[in-house]
PDB file of C-alpha atoms in Angstrom:
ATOM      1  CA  UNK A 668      -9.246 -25.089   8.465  1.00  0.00           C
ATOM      2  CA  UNK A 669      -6.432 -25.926  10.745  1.00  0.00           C
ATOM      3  CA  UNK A 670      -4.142 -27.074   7.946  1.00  0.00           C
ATOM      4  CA  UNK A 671      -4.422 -23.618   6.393  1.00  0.00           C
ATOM      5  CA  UNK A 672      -3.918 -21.722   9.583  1.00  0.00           C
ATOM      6  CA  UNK A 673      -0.624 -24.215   9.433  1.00  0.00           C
ATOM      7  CA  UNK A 674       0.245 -23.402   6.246  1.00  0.00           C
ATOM      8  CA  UNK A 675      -0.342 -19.454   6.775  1.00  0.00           C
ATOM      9  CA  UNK A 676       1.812 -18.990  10.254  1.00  0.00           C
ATOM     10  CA  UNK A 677       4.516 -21.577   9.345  1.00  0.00           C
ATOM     11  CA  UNK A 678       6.082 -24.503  11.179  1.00  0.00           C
ATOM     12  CA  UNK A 679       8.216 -22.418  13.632  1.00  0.00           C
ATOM     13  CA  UNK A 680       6.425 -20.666  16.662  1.00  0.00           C
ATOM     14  CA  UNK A 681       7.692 -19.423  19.823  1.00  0.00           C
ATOM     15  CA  UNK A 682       4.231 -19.358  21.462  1.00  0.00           C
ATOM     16  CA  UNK A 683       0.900 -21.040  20.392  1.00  0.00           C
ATOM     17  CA  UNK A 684      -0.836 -18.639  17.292  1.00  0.00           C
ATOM     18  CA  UNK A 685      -4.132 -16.716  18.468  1.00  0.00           C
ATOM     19  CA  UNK A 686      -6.452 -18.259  15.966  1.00  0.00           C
ATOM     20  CA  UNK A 687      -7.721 -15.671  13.175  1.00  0.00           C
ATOM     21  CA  UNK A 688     -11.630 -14.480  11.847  1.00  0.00           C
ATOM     22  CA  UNK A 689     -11.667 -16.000   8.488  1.00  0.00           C
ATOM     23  CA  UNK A 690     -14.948 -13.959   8.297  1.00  0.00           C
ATOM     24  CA  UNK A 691     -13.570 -10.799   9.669  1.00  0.00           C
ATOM     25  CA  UNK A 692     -10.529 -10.784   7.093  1.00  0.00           C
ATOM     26  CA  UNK A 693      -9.785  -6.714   6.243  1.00  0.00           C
ATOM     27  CA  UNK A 694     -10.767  -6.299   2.593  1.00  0.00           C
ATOM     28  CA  UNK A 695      -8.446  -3.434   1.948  1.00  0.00           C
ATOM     29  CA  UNK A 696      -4.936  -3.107   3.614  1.00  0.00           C
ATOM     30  CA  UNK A 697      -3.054  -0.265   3.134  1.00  0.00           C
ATOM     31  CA  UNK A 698       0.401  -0.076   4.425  1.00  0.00           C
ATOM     32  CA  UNK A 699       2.935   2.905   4.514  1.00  0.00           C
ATOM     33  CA  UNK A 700       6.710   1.036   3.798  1.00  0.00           C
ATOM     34  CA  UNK A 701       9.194   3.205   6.578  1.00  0.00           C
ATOM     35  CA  UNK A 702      12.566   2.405   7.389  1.00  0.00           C
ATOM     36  CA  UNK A 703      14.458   0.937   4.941  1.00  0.00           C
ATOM     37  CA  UNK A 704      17.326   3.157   5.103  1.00  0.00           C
ATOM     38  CA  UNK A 705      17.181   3.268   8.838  1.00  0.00           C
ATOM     39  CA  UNK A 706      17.329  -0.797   8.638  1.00  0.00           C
ATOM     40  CA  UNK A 707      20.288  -0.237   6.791  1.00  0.00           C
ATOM     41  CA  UNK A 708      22.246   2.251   8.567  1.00  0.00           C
ATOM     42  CA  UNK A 709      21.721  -0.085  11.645  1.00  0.00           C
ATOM     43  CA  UNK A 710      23.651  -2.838   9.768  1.00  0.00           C
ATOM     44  CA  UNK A 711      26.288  -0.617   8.412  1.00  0.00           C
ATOM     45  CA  UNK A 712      25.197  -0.408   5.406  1.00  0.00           C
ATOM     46  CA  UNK A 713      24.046   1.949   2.446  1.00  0.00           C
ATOM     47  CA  UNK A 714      21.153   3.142   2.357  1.00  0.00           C
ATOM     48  CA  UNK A 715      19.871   1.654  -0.884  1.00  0.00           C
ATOM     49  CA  UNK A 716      20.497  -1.595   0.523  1.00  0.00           C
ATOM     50  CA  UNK A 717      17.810  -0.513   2.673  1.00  0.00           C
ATOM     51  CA  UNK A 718      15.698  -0.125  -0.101  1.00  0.00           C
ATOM     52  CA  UNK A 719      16.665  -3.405  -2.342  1.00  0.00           C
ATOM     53  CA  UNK A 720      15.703  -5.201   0.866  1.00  0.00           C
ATOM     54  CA  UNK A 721      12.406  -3.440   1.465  1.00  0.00           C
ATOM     55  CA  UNK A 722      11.763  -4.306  -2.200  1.00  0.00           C
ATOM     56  CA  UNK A 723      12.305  -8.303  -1.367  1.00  0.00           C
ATOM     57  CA  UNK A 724       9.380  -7.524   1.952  1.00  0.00           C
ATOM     58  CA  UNK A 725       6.598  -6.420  -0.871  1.00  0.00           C
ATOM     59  CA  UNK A 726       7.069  -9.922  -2.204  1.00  0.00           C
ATOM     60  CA  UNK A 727       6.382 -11.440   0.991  1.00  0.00           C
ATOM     61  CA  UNK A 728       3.319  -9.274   2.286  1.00  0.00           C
ATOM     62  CA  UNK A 729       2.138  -9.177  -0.986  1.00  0.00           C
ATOM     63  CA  UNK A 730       2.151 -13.158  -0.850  1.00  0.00           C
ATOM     64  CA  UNK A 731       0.745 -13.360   2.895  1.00  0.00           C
ATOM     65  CA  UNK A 732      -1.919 -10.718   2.024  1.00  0.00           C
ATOM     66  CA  UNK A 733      -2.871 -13.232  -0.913  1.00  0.00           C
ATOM     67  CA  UNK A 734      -2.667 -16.536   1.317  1.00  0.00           C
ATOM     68  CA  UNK A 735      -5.229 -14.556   3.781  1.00  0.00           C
ATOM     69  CA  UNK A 736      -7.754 -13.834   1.236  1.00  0.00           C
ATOM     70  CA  UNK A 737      -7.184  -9.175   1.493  1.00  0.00           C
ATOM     71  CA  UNK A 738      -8.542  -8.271  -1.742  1.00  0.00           C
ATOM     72  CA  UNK A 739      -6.823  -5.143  -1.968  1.00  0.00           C
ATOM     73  CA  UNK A 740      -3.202  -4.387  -1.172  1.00  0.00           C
ATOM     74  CA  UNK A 741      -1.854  -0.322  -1.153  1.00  0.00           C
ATOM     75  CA  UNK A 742       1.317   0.362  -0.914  1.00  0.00           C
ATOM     76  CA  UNK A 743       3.268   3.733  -0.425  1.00  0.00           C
ATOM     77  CA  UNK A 744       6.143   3.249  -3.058  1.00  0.00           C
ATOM     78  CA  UNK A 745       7.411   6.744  -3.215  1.00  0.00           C
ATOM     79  CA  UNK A 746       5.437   9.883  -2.192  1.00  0.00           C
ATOM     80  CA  UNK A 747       5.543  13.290  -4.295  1.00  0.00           C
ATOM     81  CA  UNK A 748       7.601  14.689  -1.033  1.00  0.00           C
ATOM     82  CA  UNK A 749      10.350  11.427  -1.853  1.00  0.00           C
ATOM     83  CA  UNK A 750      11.603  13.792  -4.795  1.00  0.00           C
ATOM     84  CA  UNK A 751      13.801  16.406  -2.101  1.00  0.00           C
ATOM     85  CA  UNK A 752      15.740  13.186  -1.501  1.00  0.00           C
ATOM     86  CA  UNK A 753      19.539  12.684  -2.909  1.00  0.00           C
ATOM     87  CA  UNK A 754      19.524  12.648  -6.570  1.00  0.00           C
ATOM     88  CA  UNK A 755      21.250   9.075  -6.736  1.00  0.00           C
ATOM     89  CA  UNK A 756      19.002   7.673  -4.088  1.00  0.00           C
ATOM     90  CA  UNK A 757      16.385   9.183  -6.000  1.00  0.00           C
ATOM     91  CA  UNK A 758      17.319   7.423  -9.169  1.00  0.00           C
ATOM     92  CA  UNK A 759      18.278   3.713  -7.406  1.00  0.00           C
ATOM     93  CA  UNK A 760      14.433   3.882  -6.116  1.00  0.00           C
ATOM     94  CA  UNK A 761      13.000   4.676  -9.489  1.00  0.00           C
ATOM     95  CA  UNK A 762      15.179   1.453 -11.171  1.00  0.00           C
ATOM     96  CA  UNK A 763      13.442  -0.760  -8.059  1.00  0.00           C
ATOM     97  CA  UNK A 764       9.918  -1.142  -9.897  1.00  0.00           C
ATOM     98  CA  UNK A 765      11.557  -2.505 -13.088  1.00  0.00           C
ATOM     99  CA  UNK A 766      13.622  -4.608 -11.130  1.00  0.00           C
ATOM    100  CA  UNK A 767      11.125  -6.142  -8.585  1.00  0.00           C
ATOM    101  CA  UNK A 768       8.637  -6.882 -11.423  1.00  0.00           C
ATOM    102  CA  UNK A 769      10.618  -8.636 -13.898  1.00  0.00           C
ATOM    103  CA  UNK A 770      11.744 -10.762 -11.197  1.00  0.00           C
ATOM    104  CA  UNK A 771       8.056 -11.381  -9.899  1.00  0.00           C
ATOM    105  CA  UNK A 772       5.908 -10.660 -12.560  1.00  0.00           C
ATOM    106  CA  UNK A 773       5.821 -14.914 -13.116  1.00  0.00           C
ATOM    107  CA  UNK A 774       4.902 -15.423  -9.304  1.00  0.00           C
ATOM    108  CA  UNK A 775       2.556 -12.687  -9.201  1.00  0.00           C
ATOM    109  CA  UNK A 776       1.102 -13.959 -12.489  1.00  0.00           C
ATOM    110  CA  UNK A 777       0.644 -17.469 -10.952  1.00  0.00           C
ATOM    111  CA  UNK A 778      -1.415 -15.710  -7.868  1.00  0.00           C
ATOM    112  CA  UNK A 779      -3.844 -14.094 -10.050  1.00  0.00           C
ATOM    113  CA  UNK A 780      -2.797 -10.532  -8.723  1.00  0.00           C
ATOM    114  CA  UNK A 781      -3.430  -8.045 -10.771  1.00  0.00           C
ATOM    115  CA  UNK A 782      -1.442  -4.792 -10.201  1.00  0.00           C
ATOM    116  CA  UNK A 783      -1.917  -0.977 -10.509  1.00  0.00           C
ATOM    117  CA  UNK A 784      -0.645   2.449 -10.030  1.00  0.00           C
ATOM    118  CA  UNK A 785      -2.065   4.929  -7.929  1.00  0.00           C
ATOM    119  CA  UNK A 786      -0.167   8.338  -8.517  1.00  0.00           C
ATOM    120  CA  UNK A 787       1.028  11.105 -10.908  1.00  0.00           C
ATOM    121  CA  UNK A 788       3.145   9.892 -14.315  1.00  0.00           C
ATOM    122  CA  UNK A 789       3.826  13.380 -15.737  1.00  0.00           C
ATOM    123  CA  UNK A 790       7.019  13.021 -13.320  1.00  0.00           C
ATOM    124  CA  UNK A 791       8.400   9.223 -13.766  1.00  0.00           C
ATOM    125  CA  UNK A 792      11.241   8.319 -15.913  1.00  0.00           C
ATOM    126  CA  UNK A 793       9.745   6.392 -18.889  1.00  0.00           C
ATOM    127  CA  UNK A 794      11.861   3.326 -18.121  1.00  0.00           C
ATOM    128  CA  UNK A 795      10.007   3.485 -14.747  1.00  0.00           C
ATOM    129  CA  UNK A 796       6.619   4.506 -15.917  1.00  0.00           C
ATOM    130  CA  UNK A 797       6.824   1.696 -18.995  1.00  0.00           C
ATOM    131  CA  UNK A 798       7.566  -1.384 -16.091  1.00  0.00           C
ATOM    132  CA  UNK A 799       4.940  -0.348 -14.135  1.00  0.00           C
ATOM    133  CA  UNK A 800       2.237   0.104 -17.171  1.00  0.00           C
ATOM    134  CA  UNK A 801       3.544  -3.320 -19.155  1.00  0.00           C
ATOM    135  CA  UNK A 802       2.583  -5.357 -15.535  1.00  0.00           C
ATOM    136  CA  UNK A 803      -0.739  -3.551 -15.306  1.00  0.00           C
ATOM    137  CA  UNK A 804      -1.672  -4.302 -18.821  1.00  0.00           C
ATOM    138  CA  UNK A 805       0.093  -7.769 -18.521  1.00  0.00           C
ATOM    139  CA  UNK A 806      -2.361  -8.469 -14.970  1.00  0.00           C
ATOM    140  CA  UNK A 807      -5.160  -6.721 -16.103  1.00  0.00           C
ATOM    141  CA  UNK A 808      -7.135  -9.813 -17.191  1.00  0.00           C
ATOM    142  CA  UNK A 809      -6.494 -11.192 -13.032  1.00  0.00           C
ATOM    143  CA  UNK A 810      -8.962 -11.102 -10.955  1.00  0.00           C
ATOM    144  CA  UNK A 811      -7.376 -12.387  -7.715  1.00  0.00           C
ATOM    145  CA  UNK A 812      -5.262  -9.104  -4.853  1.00  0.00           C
ATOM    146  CA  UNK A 813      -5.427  -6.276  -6.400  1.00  0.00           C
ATOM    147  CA  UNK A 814      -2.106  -4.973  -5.582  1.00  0.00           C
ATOM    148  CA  UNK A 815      -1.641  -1.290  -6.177  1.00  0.00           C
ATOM    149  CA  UNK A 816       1.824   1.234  -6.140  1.00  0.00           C
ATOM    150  CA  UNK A 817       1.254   4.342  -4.163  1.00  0.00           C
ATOM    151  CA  UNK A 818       3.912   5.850  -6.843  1.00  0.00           C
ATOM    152  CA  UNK A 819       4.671   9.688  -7.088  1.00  0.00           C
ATOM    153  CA  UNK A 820       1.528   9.924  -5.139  1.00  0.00           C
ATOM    154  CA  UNK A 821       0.398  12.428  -2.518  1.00  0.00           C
ATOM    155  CA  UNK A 822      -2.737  12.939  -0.864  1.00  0.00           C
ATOM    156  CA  UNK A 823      -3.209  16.634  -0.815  1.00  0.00           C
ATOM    157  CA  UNK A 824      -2.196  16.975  -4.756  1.00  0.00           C
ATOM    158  CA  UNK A 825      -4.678  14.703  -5.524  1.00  0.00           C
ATOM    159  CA  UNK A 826      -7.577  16.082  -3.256  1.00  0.00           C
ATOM    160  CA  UNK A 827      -6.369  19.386  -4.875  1.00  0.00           C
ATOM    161  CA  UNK A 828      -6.646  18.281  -8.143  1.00  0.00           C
ATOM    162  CA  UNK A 829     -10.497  16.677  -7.642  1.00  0.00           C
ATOM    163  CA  UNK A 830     -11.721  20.231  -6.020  1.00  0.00           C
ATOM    164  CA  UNK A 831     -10.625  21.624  -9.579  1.00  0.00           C
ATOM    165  CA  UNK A 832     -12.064  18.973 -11.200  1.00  0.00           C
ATOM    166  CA  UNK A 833     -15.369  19.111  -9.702  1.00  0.00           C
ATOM    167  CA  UNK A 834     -14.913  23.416 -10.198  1.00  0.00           C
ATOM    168  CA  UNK A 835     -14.537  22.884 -13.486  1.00  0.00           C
ATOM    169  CA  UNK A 836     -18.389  20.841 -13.406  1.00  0.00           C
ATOM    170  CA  UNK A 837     -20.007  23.872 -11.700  1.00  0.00           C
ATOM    171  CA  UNK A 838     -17.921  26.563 -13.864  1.00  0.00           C
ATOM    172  CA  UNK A 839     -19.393  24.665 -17.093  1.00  0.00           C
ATOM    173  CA  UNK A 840     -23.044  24.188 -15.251  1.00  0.00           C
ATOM    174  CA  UNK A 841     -22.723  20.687 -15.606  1.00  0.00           C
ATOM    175  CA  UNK A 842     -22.972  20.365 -11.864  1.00  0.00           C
ATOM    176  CA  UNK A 843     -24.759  23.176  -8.694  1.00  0.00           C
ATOM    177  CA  UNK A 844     -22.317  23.648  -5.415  1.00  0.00           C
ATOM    178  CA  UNK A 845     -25.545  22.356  -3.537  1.00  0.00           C
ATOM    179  CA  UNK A 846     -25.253  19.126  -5.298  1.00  0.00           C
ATOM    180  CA  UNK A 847     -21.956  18.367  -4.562  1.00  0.00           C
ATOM    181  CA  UNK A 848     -21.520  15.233  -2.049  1.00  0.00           C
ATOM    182  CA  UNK A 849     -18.645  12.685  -0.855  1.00  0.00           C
ATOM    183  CA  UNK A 850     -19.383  10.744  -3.739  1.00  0.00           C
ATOM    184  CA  UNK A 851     -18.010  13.122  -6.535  1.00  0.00           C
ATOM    185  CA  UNK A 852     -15.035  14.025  -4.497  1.00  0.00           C
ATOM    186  CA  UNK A 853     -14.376  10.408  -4.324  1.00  0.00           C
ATOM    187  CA  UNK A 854     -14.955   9.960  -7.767  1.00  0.00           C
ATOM    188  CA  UNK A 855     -12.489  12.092  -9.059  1.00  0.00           C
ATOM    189  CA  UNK A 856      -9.433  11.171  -6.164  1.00  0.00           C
ATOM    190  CA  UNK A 857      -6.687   8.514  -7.657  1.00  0.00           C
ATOM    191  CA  UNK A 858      -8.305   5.382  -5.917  1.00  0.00           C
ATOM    192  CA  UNK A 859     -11.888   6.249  -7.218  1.00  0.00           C
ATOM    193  CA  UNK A 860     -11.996   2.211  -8.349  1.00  0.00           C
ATOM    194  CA  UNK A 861     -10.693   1.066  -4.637  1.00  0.00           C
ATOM    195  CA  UNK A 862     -12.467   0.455  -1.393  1.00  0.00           C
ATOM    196  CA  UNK A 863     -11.521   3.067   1.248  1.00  0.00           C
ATOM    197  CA  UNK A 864      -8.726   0.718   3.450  1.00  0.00           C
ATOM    198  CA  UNK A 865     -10.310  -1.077   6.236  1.00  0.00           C
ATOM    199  CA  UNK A 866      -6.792  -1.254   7.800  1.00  0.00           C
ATOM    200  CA  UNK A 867      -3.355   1.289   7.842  1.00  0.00           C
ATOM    201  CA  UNK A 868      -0.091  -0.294   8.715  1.00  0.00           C
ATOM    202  CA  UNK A 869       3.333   1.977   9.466  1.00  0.00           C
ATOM    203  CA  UNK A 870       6.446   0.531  10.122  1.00  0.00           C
ATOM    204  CA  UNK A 871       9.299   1.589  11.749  1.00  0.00           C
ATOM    205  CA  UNK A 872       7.812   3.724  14.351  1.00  0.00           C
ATOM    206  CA  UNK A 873       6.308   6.164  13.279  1.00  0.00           C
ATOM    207  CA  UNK A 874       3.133   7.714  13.685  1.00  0.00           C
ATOM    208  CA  UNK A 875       2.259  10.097  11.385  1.00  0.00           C
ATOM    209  CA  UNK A 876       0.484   9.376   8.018  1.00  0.00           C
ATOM    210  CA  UNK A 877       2.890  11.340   5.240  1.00  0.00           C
ATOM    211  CA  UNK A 878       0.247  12.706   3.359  1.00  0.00           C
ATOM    212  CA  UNK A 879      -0.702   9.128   2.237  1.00  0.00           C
ATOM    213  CA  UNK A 880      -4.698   8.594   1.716  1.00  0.00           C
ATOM    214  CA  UNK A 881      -5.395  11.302   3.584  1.00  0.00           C
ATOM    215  CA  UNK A 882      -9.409  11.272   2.711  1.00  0.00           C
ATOM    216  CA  UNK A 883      -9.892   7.721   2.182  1.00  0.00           C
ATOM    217  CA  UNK A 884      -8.352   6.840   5.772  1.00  0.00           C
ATOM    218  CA  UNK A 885     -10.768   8.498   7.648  1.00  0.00           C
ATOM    219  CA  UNK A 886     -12.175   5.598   9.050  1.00  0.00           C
ATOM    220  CA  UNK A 887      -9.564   3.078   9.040  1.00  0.00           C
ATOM    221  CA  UNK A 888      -8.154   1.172  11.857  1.00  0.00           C
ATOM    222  CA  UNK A 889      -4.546   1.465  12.122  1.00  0.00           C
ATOM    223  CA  UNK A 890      -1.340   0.228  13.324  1.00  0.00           C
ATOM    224  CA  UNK A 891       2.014   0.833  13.601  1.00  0.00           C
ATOM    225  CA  UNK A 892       4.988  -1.273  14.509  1.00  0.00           C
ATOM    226  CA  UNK A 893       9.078  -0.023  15.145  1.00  0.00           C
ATOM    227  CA  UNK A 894       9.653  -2.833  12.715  1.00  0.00           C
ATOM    228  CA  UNK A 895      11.604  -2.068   9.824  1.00  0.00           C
ATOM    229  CA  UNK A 896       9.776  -2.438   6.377  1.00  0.00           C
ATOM    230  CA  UNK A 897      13.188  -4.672   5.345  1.00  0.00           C
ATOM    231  CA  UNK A 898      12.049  -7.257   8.462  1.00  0.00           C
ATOM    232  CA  UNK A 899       8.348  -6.889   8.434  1.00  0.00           C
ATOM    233  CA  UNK A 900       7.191 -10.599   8.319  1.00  0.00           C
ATOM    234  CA  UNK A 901       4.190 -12.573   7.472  1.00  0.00           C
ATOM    235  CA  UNK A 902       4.291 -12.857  11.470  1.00  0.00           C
ATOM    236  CA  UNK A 903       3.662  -8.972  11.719  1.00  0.00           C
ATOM    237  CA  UNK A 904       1.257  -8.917   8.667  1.00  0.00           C
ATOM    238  CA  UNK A 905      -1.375 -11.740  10.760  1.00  0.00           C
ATOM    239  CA  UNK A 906      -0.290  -9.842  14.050  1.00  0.00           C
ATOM    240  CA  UNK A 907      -1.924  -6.625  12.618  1.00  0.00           C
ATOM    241  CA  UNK A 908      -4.972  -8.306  11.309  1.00  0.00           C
ATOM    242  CA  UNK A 909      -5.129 -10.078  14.851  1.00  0.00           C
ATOM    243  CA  UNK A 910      -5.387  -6.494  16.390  1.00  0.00           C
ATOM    244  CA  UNK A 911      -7.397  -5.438  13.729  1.00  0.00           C
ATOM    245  CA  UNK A 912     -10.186  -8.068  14.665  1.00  0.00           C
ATOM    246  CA  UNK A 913     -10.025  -7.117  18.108  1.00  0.00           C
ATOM    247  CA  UNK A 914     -11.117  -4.058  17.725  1.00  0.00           C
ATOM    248  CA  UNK A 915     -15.113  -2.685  17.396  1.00  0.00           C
ATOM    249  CA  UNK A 916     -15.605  -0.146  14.091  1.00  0.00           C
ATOM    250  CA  UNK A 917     -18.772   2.385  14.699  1.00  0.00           C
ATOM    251  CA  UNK A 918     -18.056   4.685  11.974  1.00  0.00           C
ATOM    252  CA  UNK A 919     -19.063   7.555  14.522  1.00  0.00           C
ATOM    253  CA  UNK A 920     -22.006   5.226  16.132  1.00  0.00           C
ATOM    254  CA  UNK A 921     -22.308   3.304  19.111  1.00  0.00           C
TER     255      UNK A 921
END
């Protein structure tokens, strides 16, 4: 056990490591990517270098979230809101999945992750939408961190869009008002196939959710860091579970 605690916090260490729950590990971590172009502008440079750099941090988290044993990884890639953004920022972001998995898609192979997409592909240039759908057919067969995109994806679209859904079931009679529960409202939301998140993580300071999960996160521990996403390290990834384990979930109880 204390060779893998080694081999997960690395050979450098300013202070001894608080040790971790290997039986208290969050199943589902959820984490909102802020401050890439912040990161940048702090550096002097562009913003998308902000963003290329951010893109390099999902490789490591995504690894460290593996090498802890999280089942599920959710990311927040690019939010229906991202669209008001420059038009050529727009367009470097939507070139960054194709990028980041033909680089990784060997690695991530090699892990066992499989990966999926959790938002709206009516609006997603086709060279984006067909990178993103070739790795989740290509990882479907993986059974290992289930590593999901938050792309185009907005929480009060898609609660909006289950309502009319589930309208649709009581317009047709398939379904009475006084039978409707949480569990067809959560059957027709994007991440109907995911555990809610047991743990939120923002970086970069703020505190605000961005319409990200919005149902889903209603019982889920979270943190948030002034790290930049570009310099969010493995060391911040335990550090949040650390806190995480510290911390008593009643669910409304005692």
């Amino acid at each position: 056990m204390l060779q893998r605690l080694k081999a997960l916090f690395g050979k450098a260490s300013a202070k001894p490591m608080p040790m971790l729950e290997t039986d208290n590990i969050p199943q589902h971590i959820a984490i909102i990517m802020d401050g890439n172009g912040r990161w940048a502008k702090s550096r002097g440079l562009p913003r998308m270098a902000g963003h290329h750099s951010g893109m390099k941090a999902v490789k490591r988290i995504t690894m460290a979230a593996d090498k802890l044993g999280v089942k599920y990884l959710t990311l927040y890639a690019f939010s229906t809101e991202n669209w008001k953004r420059p038009k050529a920022e727009v367009e470097f972001l939507m070139k960054l999945p194709q990028e980041f998995l033909t680089m990784e898609i060997k690695d991530l192979m090699e892990k066992n992750v499989q990966i999926r997409m959790m938002g709206y592909k009516e609006d997603l240039p086709s060279h984006t939408l067909r990178a993103v759908e070739e790795a989740v057919v290509r990882t479907s067969g993986n059974d290992g961190l289930v590593l999901t995109f938050a792309l185009n994806y907005g929480s009060r679209k898609e609660m909006i869009e289950a309502v009319k859904c589930i309208g649709q079931d009581v317009r047709s009679g398939k379904l009475a008002p006084e039978e409707i529960d949480v569990s067809h409202l959560e059957s027709h939301l994007l991440s109907a196939d995911l555990p809610d998140p047991d743990l939120l993580i923002r970086t970069s300071g703020e505190l605000r959710l961005s319409n990200f999960m919005l149902w889903q996160l209603a019982y889920s521990e979270m943190w948030f860091t002034d790290v930049y996403w570009p310099e969010f390290s493995d060391e911040h990834f335990y550090e949040a579970v650390r806190e995480y384990q510290r911390r008593a979930r009643r669910y409304g109880g005692l």
